[in-house]
CSV table of C-alpha atoms in Angstrom, one decimal:
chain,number,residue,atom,x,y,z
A,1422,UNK,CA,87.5,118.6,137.3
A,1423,UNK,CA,86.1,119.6,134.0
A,1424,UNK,CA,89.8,119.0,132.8
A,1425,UNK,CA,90.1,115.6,134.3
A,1426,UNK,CA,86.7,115.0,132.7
A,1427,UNK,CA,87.8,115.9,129.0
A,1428,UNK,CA,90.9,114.2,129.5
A,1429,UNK,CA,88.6,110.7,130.4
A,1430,UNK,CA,86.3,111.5,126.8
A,1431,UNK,CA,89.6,111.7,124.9
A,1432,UNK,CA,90.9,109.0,125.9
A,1433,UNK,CA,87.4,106.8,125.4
A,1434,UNK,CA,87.2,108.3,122.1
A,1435,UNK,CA,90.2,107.0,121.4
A,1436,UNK,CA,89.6,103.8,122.6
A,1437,UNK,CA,86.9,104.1,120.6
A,1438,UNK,CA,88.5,104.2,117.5
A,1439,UNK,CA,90.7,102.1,117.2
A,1440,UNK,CA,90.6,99.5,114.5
A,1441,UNK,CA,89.1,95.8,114.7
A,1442,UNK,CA,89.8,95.0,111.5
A,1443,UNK,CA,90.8,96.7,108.5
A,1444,UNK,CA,89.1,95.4,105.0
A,1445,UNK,CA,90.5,98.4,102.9
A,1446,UNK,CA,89.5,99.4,100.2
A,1447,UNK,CA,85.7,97.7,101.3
A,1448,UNK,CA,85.3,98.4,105.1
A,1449,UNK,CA,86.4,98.5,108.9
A,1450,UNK,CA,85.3,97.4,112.2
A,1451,UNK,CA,86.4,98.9,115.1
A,1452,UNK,CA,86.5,97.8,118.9
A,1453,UNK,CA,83.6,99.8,120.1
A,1454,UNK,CA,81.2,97.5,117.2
A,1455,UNK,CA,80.9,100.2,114.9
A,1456,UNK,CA,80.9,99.0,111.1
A,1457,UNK,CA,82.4,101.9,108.2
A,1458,UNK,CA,81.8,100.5,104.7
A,1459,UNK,CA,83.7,102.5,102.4
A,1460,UNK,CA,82.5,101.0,99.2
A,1461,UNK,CA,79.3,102.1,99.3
A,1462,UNK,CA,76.9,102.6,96.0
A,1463,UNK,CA,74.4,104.8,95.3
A,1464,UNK,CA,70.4,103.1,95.4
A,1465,UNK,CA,68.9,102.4,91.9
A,1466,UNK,CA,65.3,101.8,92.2
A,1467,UNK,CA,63.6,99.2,89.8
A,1468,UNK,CA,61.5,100.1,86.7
A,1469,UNK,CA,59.4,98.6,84.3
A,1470,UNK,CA,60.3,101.3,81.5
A,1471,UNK,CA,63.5,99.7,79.7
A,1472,UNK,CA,65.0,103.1,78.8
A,1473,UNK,CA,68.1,104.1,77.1
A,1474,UNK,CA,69.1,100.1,78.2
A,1475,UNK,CA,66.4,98.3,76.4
A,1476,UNK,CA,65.9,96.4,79.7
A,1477,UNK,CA,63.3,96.6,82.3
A,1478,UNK,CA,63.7,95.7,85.8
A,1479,UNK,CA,61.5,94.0,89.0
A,1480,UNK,CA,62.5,93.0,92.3
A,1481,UNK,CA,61.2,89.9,94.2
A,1482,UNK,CA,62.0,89.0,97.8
A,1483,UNK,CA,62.6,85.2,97.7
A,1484,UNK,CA,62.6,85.1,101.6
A,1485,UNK,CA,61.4,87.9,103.6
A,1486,UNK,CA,62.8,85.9,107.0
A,1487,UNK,CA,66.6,86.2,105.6
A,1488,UNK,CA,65.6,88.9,103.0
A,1489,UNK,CA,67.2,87.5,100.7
A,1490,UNK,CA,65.7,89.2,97.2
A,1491,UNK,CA,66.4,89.1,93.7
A,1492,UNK,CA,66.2,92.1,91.1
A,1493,UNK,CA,65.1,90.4,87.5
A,1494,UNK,CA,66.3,92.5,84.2
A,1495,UNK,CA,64.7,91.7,81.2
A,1496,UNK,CA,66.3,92.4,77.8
A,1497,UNK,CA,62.7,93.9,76.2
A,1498,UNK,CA,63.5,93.4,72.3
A,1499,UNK,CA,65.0,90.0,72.6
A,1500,UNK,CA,61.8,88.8,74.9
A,1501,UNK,CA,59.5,90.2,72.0
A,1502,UNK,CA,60.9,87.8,69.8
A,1503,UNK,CA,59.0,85.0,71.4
A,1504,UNK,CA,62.4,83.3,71.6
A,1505,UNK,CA,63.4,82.2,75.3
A,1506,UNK,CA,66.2,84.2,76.4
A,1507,UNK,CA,69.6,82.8,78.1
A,1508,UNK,CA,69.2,82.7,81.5
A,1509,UNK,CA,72.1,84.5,83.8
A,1510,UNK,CA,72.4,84.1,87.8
A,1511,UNK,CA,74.8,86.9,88.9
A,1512,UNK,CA,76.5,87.2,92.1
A,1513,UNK,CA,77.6,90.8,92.7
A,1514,UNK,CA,81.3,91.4,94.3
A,1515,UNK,CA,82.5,93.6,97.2
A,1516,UNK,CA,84.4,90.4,99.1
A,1517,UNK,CA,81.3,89.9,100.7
A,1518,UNK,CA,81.2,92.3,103.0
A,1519,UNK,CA,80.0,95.6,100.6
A,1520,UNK,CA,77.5,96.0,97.4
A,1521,UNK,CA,74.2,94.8,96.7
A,1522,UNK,CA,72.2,93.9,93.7
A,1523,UNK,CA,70.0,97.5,93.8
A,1524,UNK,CA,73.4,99.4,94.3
A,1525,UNK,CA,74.1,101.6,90.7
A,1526,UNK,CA,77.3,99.9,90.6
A,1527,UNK,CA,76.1,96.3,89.8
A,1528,UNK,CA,72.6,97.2,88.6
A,1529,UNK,CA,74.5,99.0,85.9
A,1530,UNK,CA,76.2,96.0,85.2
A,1531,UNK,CA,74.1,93.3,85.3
A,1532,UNK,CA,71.5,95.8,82.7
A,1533,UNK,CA,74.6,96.0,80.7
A,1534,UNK,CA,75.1,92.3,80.6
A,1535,UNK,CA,71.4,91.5,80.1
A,1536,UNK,CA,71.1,94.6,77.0
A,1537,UNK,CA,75.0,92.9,75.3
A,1538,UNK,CA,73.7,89.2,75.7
A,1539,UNK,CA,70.1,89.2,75.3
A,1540,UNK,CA,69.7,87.6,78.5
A,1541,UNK,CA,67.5,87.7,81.7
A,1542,UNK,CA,69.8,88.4,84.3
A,1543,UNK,CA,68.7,87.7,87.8
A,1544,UNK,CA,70.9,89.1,90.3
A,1545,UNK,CA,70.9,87.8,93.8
A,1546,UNK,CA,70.7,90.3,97.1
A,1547,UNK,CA,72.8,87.5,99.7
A,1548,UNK,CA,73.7,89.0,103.2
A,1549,UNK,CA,76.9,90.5,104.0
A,1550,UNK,CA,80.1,90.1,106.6
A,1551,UNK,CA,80.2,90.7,109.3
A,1552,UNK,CA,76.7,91.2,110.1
A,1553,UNK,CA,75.9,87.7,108.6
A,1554,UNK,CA,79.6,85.6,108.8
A,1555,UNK,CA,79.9,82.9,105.9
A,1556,UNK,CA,78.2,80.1,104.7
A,1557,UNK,CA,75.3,83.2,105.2
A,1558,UNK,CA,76.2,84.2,101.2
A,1559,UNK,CA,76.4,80.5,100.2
A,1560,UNK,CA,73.0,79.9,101.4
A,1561,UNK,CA,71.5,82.8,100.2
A,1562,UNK,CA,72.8,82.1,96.7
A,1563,UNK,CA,71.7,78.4,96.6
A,1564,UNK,CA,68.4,79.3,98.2
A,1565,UNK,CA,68.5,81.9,94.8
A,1566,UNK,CA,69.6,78.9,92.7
A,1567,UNK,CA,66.4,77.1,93.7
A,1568,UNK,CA,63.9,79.2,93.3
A,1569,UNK,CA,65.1,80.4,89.8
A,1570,UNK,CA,65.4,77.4,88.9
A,1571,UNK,CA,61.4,76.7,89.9
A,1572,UNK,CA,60.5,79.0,87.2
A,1573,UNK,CA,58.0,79.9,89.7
A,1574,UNK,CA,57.9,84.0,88.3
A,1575,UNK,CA,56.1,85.0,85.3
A,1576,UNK,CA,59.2,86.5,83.7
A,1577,UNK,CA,61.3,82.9,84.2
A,1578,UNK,CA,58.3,81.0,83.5
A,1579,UNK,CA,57.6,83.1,80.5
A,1580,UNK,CA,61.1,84.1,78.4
A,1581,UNK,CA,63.6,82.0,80.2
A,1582,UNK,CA,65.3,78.9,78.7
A,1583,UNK,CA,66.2,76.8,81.6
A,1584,UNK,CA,68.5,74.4,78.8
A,1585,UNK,CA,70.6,77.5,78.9
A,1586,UNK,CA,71.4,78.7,82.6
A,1587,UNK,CA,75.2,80.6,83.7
A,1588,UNK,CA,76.3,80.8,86.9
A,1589,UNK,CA,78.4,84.7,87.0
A,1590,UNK,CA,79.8,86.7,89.1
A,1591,UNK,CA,83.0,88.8,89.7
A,1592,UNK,CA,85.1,88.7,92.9
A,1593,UNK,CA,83.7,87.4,95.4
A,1594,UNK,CA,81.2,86.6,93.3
A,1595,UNK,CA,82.6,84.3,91.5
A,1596,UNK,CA,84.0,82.7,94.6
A,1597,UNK,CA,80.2,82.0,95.1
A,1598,UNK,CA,79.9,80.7,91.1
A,1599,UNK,CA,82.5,77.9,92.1
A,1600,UNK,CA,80.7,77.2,95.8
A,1601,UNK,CA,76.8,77.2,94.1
A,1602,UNK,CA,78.1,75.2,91.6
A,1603,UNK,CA,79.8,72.3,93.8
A,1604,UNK,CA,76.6,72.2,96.4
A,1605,UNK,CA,74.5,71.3,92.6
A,1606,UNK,CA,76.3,68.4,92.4
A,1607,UNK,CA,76.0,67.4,95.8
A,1608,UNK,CA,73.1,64.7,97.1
A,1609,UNK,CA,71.0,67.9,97.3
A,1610,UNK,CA,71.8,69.2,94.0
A,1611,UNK,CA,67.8,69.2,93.1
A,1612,UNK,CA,69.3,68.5,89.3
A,1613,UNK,CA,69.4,72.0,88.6
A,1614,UNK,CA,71.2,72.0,85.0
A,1615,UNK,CA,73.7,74.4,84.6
A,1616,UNK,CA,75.2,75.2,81.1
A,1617,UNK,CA,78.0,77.2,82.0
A,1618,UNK,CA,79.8,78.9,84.7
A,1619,UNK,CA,81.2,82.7,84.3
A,1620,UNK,CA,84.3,83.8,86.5
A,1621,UNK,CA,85.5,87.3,86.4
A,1622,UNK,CA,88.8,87.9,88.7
A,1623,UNK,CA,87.2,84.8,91.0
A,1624,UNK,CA,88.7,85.6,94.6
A,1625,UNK,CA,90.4,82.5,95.5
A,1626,UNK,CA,93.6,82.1,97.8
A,1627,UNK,CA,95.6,79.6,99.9
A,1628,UNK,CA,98.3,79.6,102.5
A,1629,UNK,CA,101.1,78.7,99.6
A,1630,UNK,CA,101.8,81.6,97.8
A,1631,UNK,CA,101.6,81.8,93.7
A,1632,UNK,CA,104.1,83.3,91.7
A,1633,UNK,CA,102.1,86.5,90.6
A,1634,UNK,CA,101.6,87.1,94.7
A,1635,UNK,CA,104.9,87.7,95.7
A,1636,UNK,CA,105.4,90.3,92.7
A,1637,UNK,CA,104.4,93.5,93.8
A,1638,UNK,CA,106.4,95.3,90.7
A,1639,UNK,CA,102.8,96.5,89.4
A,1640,UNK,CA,101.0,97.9,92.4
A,1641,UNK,CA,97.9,95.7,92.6
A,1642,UNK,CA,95.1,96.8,94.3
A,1643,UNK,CA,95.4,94.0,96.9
A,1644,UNK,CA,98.3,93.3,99.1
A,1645,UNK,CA,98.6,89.6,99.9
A,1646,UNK,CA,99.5,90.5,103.6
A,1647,UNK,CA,95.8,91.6,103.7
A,1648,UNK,CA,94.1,89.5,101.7
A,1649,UNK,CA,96.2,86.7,104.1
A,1650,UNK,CA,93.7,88.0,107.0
A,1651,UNK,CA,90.1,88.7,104.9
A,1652,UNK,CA,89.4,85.2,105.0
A,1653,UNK,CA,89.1,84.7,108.6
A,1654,UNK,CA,87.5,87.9,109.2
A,1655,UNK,CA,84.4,86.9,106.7
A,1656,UNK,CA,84.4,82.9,108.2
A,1657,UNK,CA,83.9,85.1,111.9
A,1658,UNK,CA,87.1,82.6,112.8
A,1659,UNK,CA,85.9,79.4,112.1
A,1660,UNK,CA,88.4,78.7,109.0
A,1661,UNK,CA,91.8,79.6,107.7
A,1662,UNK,CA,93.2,80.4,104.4
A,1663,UNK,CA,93.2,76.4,103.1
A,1664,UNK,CA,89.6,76.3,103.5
A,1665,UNK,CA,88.4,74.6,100.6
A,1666,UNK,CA,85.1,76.9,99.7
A,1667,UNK,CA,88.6,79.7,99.2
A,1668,UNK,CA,91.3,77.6,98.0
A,1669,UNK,CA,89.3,74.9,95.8
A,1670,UNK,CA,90.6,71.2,95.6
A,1671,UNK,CA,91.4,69.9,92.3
A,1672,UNK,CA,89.4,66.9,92.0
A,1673,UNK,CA,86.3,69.1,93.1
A,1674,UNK,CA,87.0,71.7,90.4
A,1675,UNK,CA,86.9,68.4,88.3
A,1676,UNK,CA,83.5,67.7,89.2
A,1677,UNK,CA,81.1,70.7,88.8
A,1678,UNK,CA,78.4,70.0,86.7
A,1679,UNK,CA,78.7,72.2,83.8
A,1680,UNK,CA,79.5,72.0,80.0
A,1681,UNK,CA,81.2,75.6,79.3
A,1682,UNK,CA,82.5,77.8,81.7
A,1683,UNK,CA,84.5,81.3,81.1
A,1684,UNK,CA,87.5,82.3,83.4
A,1685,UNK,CA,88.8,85.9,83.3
A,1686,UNK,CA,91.8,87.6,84.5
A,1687,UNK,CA,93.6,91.2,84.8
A,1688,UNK,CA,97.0,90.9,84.5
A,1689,UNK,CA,98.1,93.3,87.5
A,1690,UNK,CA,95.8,91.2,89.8
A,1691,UNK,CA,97.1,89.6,92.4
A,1692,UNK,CA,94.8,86.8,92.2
A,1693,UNK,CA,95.5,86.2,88.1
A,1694,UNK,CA,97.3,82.6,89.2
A,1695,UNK,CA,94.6,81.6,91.0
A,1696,UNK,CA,91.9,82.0,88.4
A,1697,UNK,CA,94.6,80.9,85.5
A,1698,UNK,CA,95.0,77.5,87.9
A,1699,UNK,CA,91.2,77.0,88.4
A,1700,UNK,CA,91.1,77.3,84.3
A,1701,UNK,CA,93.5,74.8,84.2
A,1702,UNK,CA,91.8,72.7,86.2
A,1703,UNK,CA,88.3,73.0,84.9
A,1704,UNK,CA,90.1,72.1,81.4
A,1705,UNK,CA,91.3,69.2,82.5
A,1706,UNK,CA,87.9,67.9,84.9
A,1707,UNK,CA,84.6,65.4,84.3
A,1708,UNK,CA,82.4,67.6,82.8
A,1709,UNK,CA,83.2,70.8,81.1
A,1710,UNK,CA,83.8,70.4,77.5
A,1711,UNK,CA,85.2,74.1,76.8
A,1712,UNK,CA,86.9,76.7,79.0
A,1713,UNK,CA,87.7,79.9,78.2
A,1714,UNK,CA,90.1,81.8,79.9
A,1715,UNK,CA,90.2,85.8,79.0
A,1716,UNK,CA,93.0,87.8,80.0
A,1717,UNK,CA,93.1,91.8,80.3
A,1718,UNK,CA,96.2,93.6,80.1
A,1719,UNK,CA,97.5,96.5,82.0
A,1720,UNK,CA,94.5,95.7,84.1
A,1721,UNK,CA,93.4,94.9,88.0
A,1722,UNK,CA,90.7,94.1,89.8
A,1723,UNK,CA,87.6,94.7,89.2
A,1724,UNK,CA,88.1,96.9,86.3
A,1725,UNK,CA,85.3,96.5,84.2
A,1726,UNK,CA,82.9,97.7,87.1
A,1727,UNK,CA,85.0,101.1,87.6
A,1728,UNK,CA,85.0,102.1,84.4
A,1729,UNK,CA,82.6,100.1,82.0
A,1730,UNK,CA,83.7,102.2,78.6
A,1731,UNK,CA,87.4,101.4,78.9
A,1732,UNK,CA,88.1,99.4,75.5
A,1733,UNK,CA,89.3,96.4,77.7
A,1734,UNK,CA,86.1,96.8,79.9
A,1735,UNK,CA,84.1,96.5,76.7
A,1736,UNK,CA,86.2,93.6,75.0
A,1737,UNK,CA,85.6,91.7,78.1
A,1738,UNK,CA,81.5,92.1,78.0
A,1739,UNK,CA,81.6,91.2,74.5
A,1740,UNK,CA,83.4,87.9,75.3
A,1741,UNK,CA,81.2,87.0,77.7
A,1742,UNK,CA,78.0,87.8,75.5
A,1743,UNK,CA,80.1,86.0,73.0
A,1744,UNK,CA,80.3,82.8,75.5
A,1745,UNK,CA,76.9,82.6,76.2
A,1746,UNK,CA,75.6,82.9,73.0
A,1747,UNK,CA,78.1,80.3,71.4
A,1748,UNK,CA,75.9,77.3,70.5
A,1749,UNK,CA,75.0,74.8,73.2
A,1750,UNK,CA,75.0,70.9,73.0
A,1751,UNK,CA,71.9,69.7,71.4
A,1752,UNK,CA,70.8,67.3,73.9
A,1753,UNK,CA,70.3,63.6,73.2
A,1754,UNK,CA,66.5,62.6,72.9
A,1755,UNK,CA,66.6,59.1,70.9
A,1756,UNK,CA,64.7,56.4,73.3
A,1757,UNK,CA,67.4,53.9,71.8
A,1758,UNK,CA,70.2,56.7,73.5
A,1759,UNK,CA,68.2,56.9,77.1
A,1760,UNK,CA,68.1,53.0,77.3
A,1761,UNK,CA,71.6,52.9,76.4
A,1762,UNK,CA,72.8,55.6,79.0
A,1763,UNK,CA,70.6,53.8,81.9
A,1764,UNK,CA,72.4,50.7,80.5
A,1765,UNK,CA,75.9,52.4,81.3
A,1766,UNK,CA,74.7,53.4,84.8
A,1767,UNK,CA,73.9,57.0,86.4
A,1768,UNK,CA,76.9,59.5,86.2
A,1769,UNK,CA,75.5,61.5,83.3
A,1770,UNK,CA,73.6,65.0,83.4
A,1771,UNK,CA,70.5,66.0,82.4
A,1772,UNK,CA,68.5,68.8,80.8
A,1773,UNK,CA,64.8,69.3,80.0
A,1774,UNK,CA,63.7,69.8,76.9
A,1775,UNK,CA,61.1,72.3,75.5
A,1776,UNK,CA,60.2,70.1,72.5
A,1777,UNK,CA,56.5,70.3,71.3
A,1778,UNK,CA,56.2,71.9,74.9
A,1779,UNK,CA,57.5,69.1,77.0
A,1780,UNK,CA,59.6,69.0,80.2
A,1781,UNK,CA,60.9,65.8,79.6
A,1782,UNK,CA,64.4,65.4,81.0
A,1783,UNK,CA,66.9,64.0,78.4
A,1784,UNK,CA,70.4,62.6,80.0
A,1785,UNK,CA,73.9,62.1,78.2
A,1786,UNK,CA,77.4,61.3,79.3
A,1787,UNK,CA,79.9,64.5,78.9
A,1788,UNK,CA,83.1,62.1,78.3
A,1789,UNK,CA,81.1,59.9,75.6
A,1790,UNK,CA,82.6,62.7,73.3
A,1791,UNK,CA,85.7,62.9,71.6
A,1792,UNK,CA,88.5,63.8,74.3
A,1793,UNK,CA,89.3,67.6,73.8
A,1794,UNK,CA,92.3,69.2,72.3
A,1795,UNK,CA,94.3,72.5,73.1
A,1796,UNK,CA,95.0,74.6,69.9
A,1797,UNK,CA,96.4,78.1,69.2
A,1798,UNK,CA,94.9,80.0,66.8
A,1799,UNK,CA,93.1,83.4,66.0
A,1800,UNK,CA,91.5,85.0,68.5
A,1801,UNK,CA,87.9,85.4,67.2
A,1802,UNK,CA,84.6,84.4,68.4
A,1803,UNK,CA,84.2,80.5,69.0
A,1804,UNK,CA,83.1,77.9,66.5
A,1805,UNK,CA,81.4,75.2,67.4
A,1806,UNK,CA,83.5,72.6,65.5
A,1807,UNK,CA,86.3,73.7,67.6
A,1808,UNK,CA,87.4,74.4,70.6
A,1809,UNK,CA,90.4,75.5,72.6
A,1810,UNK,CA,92.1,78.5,71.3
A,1811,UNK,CA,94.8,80.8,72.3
A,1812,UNK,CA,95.6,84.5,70.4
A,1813,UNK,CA,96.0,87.8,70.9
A,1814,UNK,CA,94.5,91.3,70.5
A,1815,UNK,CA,95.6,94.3,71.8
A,1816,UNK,CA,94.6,93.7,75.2
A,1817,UNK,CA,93.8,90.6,76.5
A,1818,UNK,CA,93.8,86.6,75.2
A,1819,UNK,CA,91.4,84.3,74.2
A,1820,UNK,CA,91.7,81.0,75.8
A,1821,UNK,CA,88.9,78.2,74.8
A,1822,UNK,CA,88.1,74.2,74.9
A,1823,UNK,CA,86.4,72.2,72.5
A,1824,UNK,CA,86.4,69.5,70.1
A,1825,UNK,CA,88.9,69.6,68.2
A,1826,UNK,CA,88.8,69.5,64.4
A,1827,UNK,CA,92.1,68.8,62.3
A,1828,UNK,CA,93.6,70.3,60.3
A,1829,UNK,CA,95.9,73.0,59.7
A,1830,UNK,CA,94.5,75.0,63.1
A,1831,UNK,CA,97.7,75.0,65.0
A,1832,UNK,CA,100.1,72.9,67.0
A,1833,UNK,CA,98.9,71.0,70.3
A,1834,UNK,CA,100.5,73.2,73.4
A,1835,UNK,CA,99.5,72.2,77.2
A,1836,UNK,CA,99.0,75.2,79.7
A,1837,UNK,CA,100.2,74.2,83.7
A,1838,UNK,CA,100.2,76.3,86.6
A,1839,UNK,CA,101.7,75.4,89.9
């Protein structure tokens, strides 16, 4: 009896056990409703003393029904300026189902990003699969978008410069970059203004395969076998792998409202096409006027969060504190310009301006500018006379859009992807 009895536990422990779904190397779920998340971060409490870092920190819960919550990270020196800092809403990674803003791995980051850019980094805590299936994240993050964009806490309201808001994330964060980004331009965009957008190894996919996912010769990180089933798993069934919030349409791409965006991706990623192809198509869209696309060699993803002192690791930070401190657009504020633009009708973009301490909002078209060029040249930080370049260093490549300037910079080349 008592053998009959263990045999029954054995075999319902083994029943048990067995695997719902695998999401290696982030988490599984198994048949009896258990959840493991491998990926799991050590808590990092907030503090007002800026350390070693330079940068303080504060959390805010935005909603406490969703509990979605924010954790702010103020570069200290650069606020004592009196100078309004950029403004950066990050979207950790961990394909949505693993990490959170308070974890050490993304706190470090986003204090890193805040302390190299001079920037007040707010970095959004969305829910997670499969507890909360997607569009959870998406709403989360626009919910995020809004209130930042309220100015409604003393640290925005006080050392924030609205004129000069990015959209970042890595992964799956970036995923949510693009997503954020399309809802602003939708009916219920609110006119939030967004200067640029900042994708690090952006998790897109698709049911046709790209050329760098059916080479396997470099090990990546990801099979595409696996990656083929994460998108169902996170949509809880409802969508497939052309779903266009993974596997972004072109004209869409064309459309988000932003004047500068920065693409990056590690050349033993599996998903380095994808984000090369969104590059490509943010280059040739509506609205963005320069587009950077950084490659890291020898690299996979997520490599600047697993070790943040690597020289590539570093060369990456630096080119996105480059990006966001490159010169914006000044923005048009001549009554005679308004009247003209209203003239021309109402697909134009707006910004407020902090002139003599007014929030007056000053529109202008993006295409009323010279039509952008595509030049190679030295990879060194942009100049705002012109734009696209493409060199080398000794580990990744500078890719940038502009206006161009003649003369002696290079010869015209064209980039496609499939």
């Amino acid at each position: 009896m008592a053998m009959h009895s263990n045999k029954i536990a054995l075999a319902t422990k083994s029943v048990d056990a067995e695997i719902a779904f695998d999401g290696y190397p982030y988490l599984r779920t198994y048949k009896d409703g258990r959840i493991e998340r491998l990926a799991v971060s050590t808590f990092v409490p907030a503090t007002d003393e800026p350390g070693a870092t330079g940068v303080a920190t504060r959390d805010v819960v935005i909603d406490p029904g969703t509990g979605v919550s924010v954790r702010l990270f103020l570069n200290v020196a650069a606020a004592a300026t009196g100078s309004r800092l950029p403004l950066i809403v990050y979207f950790h990674g961990g394909s949505f189902c693993t990490g959170s803003a308070f974890s050490k791995l993304f706190h470090r980051y986003a204090a890193s990003l805040s302390a190299r850019a001079g920037a007040l980094v707010v970095s959004v805590d969305y829910r997670l699969v499969p507890e909360h299936p997607i569009p959870a994240a998406y709403d989360d993050a626009w919910e995020a978008l809004q209130w930042v964009a309220s100015l409604s806490d003393p640290w925005l309201a006080n050392h924030a410069d609205p004129m000069r808001m990015f959209l970042a994330g890595e992964s799956a964060g970036a995923n949510i970059v693009h997503n954020v980004a399309s809802r602003a331009m939708a009916p219920d965009g609110d006119d939030i203004d967004i200067d640029g957008l900042i994708l690090l190894q952006p998790f897109f996919w698709g049911t046709e395969r790209l050329p760098a996912e059916m080479d396997w010769s470099n090990g990546p990180i990801f099979a595409p076998e696996r990656l083929d089933t994460l998108w169902p798993f996170l949509t809880a069934g409802a969508a497939d792998n052309d779903d266009p919030r993974l596997n972004p349409r072109a004209d869409e791409v064309a459309r988000l409202p932003c004047r500068r965006a920065l693409v990056s991706v590690a050349t033993k990623d599996v998903m380095r096409d994808r984000g090369r192809r969104y590059a490509a198509l943010l280059r040739n869209g509506e609205w963005c006027r320069e587009v950077t696309l950084v490659e890291s060699e020898g690299e996979d993803h997520g490599f600047h969060l697993i070790r943040p002192r690597r020289a590539t690791a570093v060369e990456l930070m630096d080119r996105v504190a480059q990006f966001i401190n490159t010169s914006a657009p000044s923005p048009i504020s001549s009554a005679e310009t308004e009247q003209k633009l209203a003239r021309e009708g109402t697909n134009k973009t707006c910004r407020a301006t902090w002139a003599n301490g007014s929030g007056k909002k000053v529109c202008w078209r993006p295409r009323s500018l010279t039509r952008n060029a595509l030049v190679v040249g030295p990879a060194k930080p942009p100049s705002p006379r012109f734009g696209l370049m493409l060199g080398r260093s000794s580990s990744s490549k500078l890719v940038q859009k502009g206006s161009f300037a003649p003369g002696g910079l290079g010869r015209t080349v064209a980039l496609s992807f499939p």
